PDB file of C-alpha atoms and ligand atoms in Angstrom:
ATOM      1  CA  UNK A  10      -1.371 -23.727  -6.940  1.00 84.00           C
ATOM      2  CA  UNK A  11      -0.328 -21.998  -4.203  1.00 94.00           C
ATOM      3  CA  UNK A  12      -1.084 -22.753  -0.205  1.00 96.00           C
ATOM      4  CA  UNK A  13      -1.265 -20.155   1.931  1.00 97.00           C
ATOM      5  CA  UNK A  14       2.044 -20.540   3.393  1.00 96.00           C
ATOM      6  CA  UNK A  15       3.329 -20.122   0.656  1.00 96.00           C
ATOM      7  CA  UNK A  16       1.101 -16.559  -0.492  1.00 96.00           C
ATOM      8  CA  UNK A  17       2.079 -15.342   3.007  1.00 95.00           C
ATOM      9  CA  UNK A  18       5.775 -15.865   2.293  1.00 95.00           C
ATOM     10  CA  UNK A  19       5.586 -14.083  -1.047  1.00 95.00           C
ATOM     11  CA  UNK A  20       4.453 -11.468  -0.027  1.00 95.00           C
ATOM     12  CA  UNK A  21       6.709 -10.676   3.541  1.00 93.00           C
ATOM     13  CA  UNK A  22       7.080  -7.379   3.011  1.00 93.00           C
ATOM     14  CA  UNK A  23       3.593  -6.709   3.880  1.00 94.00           C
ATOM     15  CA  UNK A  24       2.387  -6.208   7.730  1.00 93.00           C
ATOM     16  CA  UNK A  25       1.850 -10.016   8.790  1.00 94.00           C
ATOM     17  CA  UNK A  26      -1.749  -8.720   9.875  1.00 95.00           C
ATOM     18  CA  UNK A  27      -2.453  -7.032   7.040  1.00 95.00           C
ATOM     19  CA  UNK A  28      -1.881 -10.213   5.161  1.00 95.00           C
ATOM     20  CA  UNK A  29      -3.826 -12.071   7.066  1.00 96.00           C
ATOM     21  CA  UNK A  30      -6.958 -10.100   7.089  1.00 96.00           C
ATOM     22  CA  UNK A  31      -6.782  -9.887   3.528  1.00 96.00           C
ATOM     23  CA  UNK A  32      -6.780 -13.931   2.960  1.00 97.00           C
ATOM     24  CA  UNK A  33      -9.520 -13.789   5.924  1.00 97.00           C
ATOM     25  CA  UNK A  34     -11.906 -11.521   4.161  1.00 96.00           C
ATOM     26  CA  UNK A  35     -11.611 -13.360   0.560  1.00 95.00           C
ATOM     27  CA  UNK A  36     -11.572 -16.303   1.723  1.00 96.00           C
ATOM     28  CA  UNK A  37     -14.953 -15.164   3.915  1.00 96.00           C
ATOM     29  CA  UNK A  38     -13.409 -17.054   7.565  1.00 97.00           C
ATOM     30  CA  UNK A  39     -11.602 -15.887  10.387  1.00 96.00           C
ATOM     31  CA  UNK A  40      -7.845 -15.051  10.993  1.00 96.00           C
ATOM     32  CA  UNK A  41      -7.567 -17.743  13.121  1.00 97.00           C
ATOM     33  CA  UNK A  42      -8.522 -20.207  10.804  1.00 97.00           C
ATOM     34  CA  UNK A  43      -5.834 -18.320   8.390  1.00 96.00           C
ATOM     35  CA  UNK A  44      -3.375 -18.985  10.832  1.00 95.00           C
ATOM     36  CA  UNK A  45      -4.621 -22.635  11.705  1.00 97.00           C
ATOM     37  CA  UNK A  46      -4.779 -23.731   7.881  1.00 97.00           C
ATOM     38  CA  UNK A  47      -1.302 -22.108   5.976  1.00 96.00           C
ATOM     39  CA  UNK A  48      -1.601 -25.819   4.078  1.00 96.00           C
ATOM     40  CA  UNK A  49      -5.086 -24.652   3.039  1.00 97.00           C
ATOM     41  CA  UNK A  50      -4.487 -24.367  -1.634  1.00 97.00           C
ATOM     42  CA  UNK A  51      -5.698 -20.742  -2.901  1.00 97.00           C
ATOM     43  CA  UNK A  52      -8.292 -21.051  -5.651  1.00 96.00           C
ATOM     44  CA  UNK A  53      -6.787 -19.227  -8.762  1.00 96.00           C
ATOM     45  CA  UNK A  54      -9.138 -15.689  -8.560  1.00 96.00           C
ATOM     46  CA  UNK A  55      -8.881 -15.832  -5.335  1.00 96.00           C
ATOM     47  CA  UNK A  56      -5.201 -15.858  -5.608  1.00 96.00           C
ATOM     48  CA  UNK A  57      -5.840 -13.258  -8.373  1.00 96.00           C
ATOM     49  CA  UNK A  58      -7.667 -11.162  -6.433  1.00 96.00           C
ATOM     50  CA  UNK A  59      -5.186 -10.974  -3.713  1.00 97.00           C
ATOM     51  CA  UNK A  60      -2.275 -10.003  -5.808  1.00 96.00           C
ATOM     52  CA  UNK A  61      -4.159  -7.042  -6.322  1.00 96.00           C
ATOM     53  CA  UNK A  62      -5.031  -5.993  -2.873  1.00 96.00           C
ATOM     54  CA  UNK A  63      -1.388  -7.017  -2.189  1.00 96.00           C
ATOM     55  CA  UNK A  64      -0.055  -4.250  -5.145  1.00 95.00           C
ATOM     56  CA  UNK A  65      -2.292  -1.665  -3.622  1.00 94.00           C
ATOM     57  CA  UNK A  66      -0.986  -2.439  -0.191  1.00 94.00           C
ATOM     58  CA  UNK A  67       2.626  -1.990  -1.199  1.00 93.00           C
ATOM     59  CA  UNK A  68       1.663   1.281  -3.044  1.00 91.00           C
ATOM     60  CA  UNK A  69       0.961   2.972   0.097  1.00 90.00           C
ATOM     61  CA  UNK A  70      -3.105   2.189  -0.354  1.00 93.00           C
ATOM     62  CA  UNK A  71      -5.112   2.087   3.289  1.00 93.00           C
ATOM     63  CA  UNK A  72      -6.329  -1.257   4.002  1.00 96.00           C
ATOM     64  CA  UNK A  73      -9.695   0.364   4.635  1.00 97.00           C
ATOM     65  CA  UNK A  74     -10.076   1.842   1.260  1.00 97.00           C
ATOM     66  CA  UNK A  75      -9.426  -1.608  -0.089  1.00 97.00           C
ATOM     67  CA  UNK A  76     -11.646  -3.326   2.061  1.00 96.00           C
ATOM     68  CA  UNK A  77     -14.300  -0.408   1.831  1.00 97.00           C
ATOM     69  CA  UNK A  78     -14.721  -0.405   5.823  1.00 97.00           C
ATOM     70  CA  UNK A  79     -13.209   0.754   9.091  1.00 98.00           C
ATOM     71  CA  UNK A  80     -14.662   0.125  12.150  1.00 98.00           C
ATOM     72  CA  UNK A  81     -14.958   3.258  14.479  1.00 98.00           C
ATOM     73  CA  UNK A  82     -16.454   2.819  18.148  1.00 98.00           C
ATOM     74  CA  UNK A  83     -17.156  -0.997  17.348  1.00 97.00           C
ATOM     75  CA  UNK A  84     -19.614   0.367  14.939  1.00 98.00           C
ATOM     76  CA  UNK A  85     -18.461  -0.470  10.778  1.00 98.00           C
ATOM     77  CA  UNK A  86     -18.565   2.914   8.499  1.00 98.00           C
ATOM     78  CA  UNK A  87     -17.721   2.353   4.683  1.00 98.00           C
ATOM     79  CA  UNK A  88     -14.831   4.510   3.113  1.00 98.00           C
ATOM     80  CA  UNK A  89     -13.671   5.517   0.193  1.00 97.00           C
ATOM     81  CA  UNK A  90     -10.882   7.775  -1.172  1.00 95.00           C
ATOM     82  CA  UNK A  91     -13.247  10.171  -0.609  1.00 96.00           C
ATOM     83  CA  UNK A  92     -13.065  10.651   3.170  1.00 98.00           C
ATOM     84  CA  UNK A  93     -10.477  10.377   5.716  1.00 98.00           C
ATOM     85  CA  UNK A  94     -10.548   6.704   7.234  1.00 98.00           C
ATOM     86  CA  UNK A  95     -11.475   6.942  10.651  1.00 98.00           C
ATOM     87  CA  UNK A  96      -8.329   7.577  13.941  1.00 98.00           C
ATOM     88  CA  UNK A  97      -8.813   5.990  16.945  1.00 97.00           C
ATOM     89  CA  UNK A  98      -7.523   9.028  18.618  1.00 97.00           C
ATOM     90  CA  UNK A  99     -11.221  10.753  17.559  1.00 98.00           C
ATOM     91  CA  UNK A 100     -13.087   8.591  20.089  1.00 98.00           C
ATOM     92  CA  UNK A 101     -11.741  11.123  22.914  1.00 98.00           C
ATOM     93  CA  UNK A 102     -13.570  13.727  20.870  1.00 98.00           C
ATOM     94  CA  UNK A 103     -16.731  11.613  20.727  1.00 98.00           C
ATOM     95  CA  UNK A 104     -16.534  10.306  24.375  1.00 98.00           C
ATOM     96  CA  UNK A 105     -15.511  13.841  25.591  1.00 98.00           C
ATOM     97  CA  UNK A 106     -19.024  15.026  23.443  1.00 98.00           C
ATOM     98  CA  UNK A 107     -20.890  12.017  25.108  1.00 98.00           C
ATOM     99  CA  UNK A 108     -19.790  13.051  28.437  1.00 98.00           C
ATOM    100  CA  UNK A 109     -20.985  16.636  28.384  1.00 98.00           C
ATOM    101  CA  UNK A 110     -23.506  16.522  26.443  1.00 98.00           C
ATOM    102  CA  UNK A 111     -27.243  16.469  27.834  1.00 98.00           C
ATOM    103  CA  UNK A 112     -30.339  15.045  27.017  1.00 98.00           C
ATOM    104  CA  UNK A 113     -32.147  16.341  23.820  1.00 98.00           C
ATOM    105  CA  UNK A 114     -29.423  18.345  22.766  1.00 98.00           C
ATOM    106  CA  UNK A 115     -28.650  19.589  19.584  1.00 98.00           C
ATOM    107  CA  UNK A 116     -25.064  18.738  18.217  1.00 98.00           C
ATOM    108  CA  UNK A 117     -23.350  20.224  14.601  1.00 98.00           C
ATOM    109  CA  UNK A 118     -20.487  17.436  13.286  1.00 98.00           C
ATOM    110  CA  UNK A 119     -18.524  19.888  10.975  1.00 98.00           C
ATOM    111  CA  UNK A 120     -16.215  18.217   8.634  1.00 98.00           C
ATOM    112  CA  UNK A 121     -18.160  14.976   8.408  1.00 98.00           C
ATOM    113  CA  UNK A 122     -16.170  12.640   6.386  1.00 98.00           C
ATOM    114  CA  UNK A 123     -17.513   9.176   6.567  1.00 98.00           C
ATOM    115  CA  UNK A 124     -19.987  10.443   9.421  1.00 98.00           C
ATOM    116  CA  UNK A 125     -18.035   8.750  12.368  1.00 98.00           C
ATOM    117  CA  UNK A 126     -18.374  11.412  14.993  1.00 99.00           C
ATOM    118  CA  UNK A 127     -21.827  12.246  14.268  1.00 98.00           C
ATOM    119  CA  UNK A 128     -23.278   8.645  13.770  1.00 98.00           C
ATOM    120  CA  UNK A 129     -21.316   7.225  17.092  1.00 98.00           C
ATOM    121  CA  UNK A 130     -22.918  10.150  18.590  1.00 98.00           C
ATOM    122  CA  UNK A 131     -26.268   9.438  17.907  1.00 98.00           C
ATOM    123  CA  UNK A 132     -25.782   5.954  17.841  1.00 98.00           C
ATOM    124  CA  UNK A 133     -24.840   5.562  21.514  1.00 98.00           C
ATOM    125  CA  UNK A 134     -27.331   8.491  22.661  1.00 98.00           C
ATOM    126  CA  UNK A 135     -30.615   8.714  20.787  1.00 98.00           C
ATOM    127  CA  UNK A 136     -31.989  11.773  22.776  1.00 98.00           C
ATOM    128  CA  UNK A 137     -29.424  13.407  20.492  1.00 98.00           C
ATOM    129  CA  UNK A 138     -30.013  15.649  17.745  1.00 98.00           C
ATOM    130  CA  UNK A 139     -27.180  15.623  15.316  1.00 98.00           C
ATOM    131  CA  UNK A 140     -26.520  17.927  12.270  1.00 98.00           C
ATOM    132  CA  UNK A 141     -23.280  17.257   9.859  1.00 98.00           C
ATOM    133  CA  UNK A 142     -21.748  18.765   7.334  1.00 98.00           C
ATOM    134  CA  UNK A 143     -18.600  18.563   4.903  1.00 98.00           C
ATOM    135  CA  UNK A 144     -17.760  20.897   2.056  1.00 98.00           C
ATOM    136  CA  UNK A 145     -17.382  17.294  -0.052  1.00 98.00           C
ATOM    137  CA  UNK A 146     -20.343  16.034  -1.231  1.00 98.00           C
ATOM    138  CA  UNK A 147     -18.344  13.011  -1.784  1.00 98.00           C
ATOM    139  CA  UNK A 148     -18.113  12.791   1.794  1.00 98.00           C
ATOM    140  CA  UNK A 149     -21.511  14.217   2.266  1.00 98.00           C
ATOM    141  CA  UNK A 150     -22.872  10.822   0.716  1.00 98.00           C
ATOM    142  CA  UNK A 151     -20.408   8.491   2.399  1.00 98.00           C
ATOM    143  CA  UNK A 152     -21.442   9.786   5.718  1.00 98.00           C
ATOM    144  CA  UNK A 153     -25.484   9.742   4.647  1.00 98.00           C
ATOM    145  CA  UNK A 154     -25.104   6.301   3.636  1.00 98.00           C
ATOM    146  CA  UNK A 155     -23.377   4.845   6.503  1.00 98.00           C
ATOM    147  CA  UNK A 156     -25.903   6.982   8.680  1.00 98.00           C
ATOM    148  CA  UNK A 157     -28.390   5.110   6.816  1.00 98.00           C
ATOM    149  CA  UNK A 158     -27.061   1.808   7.242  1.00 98.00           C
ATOM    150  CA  UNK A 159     -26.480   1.942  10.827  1.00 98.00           C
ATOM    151  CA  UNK A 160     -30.298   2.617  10.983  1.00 98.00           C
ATOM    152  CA  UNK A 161     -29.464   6.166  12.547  1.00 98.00           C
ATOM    153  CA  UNK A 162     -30.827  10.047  11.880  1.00 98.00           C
ATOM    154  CA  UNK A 163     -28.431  12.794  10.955  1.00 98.00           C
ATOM    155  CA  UNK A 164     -29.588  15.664   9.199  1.00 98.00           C
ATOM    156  CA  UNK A 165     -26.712  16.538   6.674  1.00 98.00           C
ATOM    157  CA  UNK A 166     -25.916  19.700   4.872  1.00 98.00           C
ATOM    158  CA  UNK A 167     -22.993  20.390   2.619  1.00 98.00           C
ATOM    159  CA  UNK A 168     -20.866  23.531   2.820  1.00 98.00           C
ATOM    160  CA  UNK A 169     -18.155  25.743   3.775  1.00 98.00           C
ATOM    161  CA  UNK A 170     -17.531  25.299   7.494  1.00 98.00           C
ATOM    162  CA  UNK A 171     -20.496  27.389   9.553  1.00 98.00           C
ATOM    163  CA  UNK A 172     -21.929  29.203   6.600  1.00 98.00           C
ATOM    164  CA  UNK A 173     -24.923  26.538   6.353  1.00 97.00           C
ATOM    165  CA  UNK A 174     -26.269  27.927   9.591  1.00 97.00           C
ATOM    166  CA  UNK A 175     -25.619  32.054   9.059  1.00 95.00           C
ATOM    167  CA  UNK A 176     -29.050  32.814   9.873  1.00 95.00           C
ATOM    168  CA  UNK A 177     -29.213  30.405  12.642  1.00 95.00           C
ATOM    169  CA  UNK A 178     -27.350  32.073  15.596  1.00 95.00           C
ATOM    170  CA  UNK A 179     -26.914  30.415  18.467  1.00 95.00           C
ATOM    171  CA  UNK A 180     -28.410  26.853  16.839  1.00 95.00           C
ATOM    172  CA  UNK A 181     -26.380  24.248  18.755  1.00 98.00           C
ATOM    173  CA  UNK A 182     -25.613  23.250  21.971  1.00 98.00           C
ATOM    174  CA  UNK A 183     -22.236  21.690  21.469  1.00 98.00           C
ATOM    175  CA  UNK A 184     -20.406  21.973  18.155  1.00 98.00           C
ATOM    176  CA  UNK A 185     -17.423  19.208  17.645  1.00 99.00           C
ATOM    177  CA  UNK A 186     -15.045  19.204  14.653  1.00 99.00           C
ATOM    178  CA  UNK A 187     -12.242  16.792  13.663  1.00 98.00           C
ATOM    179  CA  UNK A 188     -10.716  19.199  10.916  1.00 98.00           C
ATOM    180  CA  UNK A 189      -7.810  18.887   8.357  1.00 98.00           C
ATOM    181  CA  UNK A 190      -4.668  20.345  10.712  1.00 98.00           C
ATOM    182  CA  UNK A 191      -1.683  19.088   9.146  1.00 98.00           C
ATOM    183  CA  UNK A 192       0.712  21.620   7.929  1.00 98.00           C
ATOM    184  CA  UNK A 193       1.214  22.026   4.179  1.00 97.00           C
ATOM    185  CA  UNK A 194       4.631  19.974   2.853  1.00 96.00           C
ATOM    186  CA  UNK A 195       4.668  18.370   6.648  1.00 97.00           C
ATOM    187  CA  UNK A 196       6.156  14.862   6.152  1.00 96.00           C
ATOM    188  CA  UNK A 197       3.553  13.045   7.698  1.00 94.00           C
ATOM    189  CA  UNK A 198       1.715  13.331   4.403  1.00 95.00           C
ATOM    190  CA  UNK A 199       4.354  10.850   3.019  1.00 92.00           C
ATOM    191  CA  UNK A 200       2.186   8.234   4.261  1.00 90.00           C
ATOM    192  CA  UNK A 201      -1.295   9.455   3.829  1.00 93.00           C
ATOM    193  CA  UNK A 202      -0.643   9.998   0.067  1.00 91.00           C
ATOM    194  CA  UNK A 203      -4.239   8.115  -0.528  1.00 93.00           C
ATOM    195  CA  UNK A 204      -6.359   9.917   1.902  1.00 96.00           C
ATOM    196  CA  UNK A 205      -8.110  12.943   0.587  1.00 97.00           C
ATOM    197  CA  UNK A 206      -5.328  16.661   0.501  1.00 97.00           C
ATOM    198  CA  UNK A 207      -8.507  18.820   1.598  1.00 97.00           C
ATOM    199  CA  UNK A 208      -9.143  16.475   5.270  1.00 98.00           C
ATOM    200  CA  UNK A 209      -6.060  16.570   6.011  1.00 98.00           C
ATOM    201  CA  UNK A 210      -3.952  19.965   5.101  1.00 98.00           C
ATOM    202  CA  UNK A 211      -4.460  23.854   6.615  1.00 98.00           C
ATOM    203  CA  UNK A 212      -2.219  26.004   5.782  1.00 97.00           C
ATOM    204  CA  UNK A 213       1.491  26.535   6.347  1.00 97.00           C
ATOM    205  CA  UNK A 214       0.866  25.671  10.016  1.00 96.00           C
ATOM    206  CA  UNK A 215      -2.258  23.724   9.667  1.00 98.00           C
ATOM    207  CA  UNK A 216      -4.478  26.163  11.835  1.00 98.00           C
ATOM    208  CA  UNK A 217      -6.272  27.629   9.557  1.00 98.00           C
ATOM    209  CA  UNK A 218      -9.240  25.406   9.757  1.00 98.00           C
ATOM    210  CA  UNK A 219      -9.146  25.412  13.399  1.00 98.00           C
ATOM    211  CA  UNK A 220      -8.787  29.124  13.614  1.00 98.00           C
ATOM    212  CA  UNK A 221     -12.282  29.463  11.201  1.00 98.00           C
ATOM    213  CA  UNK A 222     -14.023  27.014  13.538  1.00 98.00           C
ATOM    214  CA  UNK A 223     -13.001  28.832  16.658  1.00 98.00           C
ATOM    215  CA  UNK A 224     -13.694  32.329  15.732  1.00 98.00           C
ATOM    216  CA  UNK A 225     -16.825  31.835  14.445  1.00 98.00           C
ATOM    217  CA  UNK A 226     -18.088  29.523  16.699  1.00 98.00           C
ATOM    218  CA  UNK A 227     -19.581  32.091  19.077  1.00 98.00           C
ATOM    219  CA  UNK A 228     -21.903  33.186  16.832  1.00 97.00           C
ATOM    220  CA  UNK A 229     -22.875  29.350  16.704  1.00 98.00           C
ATOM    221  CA  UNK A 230     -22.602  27.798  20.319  1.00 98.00           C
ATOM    222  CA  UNK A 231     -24.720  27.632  22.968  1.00 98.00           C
ATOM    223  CA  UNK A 232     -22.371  25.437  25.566  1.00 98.00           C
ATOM    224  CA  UNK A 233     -19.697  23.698  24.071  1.00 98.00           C
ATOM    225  CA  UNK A 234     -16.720  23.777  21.615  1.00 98.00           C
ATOM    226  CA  UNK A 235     -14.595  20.556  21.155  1.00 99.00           C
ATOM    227  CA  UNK A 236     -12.222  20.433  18.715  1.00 98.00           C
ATOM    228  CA  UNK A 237      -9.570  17.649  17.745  1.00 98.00           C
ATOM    229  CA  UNK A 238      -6.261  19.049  17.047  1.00 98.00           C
ATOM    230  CA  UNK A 239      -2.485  17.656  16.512  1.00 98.00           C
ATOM    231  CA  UNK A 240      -0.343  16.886  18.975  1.00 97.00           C
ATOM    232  CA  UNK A 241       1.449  19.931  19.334  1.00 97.00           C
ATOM    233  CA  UNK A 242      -1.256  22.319  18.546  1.00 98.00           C
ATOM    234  CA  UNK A 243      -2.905  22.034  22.062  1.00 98.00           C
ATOM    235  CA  UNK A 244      -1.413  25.728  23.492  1.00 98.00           C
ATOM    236  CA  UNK A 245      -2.746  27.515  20.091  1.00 98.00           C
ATOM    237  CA  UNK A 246      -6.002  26.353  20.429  1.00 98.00           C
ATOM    238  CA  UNK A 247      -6.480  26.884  24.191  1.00 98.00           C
ATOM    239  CA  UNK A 248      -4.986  30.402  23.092  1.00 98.00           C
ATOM    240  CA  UNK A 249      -7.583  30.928  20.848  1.00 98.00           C
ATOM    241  CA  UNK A 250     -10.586  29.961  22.071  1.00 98.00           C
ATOM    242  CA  UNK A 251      -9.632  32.103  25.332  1.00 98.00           C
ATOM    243  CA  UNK A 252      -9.694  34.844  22.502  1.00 98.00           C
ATOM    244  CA  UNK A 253     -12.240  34.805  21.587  1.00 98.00           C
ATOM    245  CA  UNK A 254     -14.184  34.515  25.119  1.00 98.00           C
ATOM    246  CA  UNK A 255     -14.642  30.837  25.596  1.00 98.00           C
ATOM    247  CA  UNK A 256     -14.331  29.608  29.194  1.00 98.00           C
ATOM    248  CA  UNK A 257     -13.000  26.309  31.613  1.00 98.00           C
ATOM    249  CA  UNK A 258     -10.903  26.033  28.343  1.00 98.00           C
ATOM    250  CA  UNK A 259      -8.984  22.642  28.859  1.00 98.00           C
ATOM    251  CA  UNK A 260      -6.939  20.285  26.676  1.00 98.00           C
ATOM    252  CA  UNK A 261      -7.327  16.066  26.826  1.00 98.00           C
ATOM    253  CA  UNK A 262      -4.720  13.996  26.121  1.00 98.00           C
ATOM    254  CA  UNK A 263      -5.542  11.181  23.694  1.00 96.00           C
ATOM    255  CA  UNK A 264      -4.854   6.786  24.727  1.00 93.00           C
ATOM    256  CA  UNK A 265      -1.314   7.569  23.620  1.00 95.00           C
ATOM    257  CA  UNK A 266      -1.486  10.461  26.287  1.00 97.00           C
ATOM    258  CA  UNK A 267      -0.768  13.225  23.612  1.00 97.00           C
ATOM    259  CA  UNK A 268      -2.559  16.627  23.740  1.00 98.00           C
ATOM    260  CA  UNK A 269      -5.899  15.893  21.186  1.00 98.00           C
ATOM    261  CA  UNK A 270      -8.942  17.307  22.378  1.00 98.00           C
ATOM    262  CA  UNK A 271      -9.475  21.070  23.677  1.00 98.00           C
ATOM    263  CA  UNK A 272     -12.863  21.758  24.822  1.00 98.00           C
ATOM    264  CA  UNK A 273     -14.176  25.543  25.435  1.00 98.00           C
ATOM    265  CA  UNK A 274     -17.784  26.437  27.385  1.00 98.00           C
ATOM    266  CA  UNK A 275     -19.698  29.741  26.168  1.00 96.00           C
ATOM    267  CA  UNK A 276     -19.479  31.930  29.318  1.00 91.00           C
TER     268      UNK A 276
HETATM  269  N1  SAM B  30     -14.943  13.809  10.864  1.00 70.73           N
HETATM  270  C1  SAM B  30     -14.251  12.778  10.099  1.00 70.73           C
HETATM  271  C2  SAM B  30     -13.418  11.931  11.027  1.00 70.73           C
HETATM  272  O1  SAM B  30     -13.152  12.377  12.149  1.00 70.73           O
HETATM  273  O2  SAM B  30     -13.012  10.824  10.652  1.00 70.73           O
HETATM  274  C3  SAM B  30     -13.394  13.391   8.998  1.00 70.73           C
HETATM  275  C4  SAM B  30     -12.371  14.374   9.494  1.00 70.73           C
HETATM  276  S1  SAM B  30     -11.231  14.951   8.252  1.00 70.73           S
HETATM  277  C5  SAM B  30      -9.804  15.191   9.263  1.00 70.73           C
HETATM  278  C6  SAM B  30     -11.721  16.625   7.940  1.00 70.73           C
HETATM  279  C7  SAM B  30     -12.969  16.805   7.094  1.00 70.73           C
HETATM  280  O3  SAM B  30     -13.212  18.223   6.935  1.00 70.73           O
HETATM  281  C8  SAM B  30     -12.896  16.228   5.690  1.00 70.73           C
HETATM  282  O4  SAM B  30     -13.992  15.373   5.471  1.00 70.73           O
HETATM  283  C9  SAM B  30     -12.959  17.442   4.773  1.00 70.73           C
HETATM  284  O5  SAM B  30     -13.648  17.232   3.544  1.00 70.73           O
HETATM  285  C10 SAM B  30     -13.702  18.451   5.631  1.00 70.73           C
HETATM  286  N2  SAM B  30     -13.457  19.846   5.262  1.00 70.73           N
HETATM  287  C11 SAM B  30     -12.327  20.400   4.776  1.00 70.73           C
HETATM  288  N3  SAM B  30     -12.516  21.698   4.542  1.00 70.73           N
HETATM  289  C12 SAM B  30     -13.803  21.977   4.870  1.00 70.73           C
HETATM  290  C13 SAM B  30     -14.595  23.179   4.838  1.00 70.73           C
HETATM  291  N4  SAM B  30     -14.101  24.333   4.396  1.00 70.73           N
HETATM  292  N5  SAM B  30     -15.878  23.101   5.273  1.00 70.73           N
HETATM  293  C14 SAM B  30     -16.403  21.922   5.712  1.00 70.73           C
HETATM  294  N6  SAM B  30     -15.684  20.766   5.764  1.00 70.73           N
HETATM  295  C15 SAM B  30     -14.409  20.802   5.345  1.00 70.73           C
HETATM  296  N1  LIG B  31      -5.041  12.316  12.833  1.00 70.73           N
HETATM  297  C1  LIG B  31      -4.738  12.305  11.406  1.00 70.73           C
HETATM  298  C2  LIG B  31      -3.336  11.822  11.193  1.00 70.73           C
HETATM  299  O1  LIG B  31      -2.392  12.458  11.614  1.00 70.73           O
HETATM  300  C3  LIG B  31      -4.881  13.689  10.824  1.00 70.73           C
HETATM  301  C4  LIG B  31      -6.306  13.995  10.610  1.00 70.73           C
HETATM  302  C5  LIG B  31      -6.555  15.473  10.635  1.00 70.73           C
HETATM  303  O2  LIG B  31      -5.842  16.278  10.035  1.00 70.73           O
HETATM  304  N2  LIG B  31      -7.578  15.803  11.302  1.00 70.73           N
HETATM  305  O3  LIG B  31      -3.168  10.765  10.631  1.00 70.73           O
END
């Protein structure tokens, strides 16, 4: 038998609260009472079960994907390989959205995912109309189903970017995106080895999605344009969306005050 001391001591190379929600959610109590009770014996499957959340863990795994949940805007969306787990960096881009956006309007999500832009949109503002799509029907599914659960209404379509809407010019009032825009052989995929190539990588500089979304988003948008972006890629897209004749074109910095969010208005 082993206590949970002793688990938690095995296993030290793992983030102490990684660890610790792990034993929390199999053994179906709090961390605090993981903390409060390291005397507390492991039953043998759970034990078993552990090791092999532990082995994922150490393999570079999410803990999301092996929980099955991440919890965006206080609100819990199931994930899988599938989809891109949830930043907390792409609140700004739903708060941003929340803030300009008026009552009854209609709002396209592109790149879905696991639906957490479009649900916490509707979710927090049921005037809302909210389309999604994704070009995964993996995804597509993930994000229906969580819609679904969280008892809200998203129409969701699956496809290539705009070309769901072609004949529908001019069919939303705002249209957000948290695309893929990390640059191909960048080394911050080292660490996202598990998360799906396609939401995260664009090209050699990891525009290109951005640069779709922005040039054909006149055709598309009746007020707003609000795009999530890395970092560093703030001046390219206020570049571009000047380009291509958006105006008040203006870039928000994200809680760890890096460049994130840059929204464009149609003139
Ligand atoms: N919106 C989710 C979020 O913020 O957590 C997921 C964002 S993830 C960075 C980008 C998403 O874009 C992925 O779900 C991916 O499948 C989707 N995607 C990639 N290429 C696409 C395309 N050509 N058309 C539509 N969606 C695409
Ligand atoms: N923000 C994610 C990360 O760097 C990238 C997601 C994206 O490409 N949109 O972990």
């Amino acid at each position: 038998m082993t206590d949970i001391a002793g688990w938690s001591a095995r296993h030290g190379k793992l983030v102490r609260l990684d660890r610790d929600v792990l034993l929390a959610d199999e053994l179906s109590c709090s961390r605090a009472w993981v903390i409060a009770h390291s005397e507390f014996e492991l039953p043998a499957d759970v034990e078993a079960r552990l090791e092999v959340s532990a082995q994922r863990l150490l393999a570079g795994e999410s803990l999301a994907y092996i929980r099955g949940w991440k919890e965006f805007r206080g609100l819990r969306f199931g994930v899988s390989p599938a989809v891109l787990v949830p930043r907390p960096e792409t609140e700004l881009l739903v708060e941003t959205c929340l803030e300009r956006a008026q009552p009854g309007d209609h709002i396209l999500d592109l790149g879905t995912g696991s639906g957490a832009i479009a649900v916490s949109l509707v979710h927090a503002r049921p005037d809302l109309r909210l389309t999604a799509t994704d070009v995964s029907s993996l995804a597509v599914e993930q994000a229906r189903s969580n819609a679904r659960g969280l008892g809200v209404n998203v129409e969701f379509t699956l496809g290539d970017w705009f070309a769901p809407f072609a004949e529908q010019p001019q069919a939303f009032d705002i249209v957000v995106s948290n695309p893929p825009y990390i640059a191909a052989g960048h080394h911050a995929l080292e660490s996202l080895k598990t998360e799906p190539y396609q939401a995260l990588v664009s090209g050699t500089d990891g525009l290109d999605a951005i640069k779709h979304i922005v040039t054909h988003a006149p055709h598309y948008v009746r007020r707003w344009l609000l795009v999530e972006h890395g970092f560093d890629q703030g001046d390219a897209a206020r570049r571009l969306m000047s380009e291509v004749g958006f105006t008040n074109v203006e870039t928000l910095n994200d809680l760890a005050g890096l460049p994130r969010v840059t929204c464009g208005q149609r003139p």
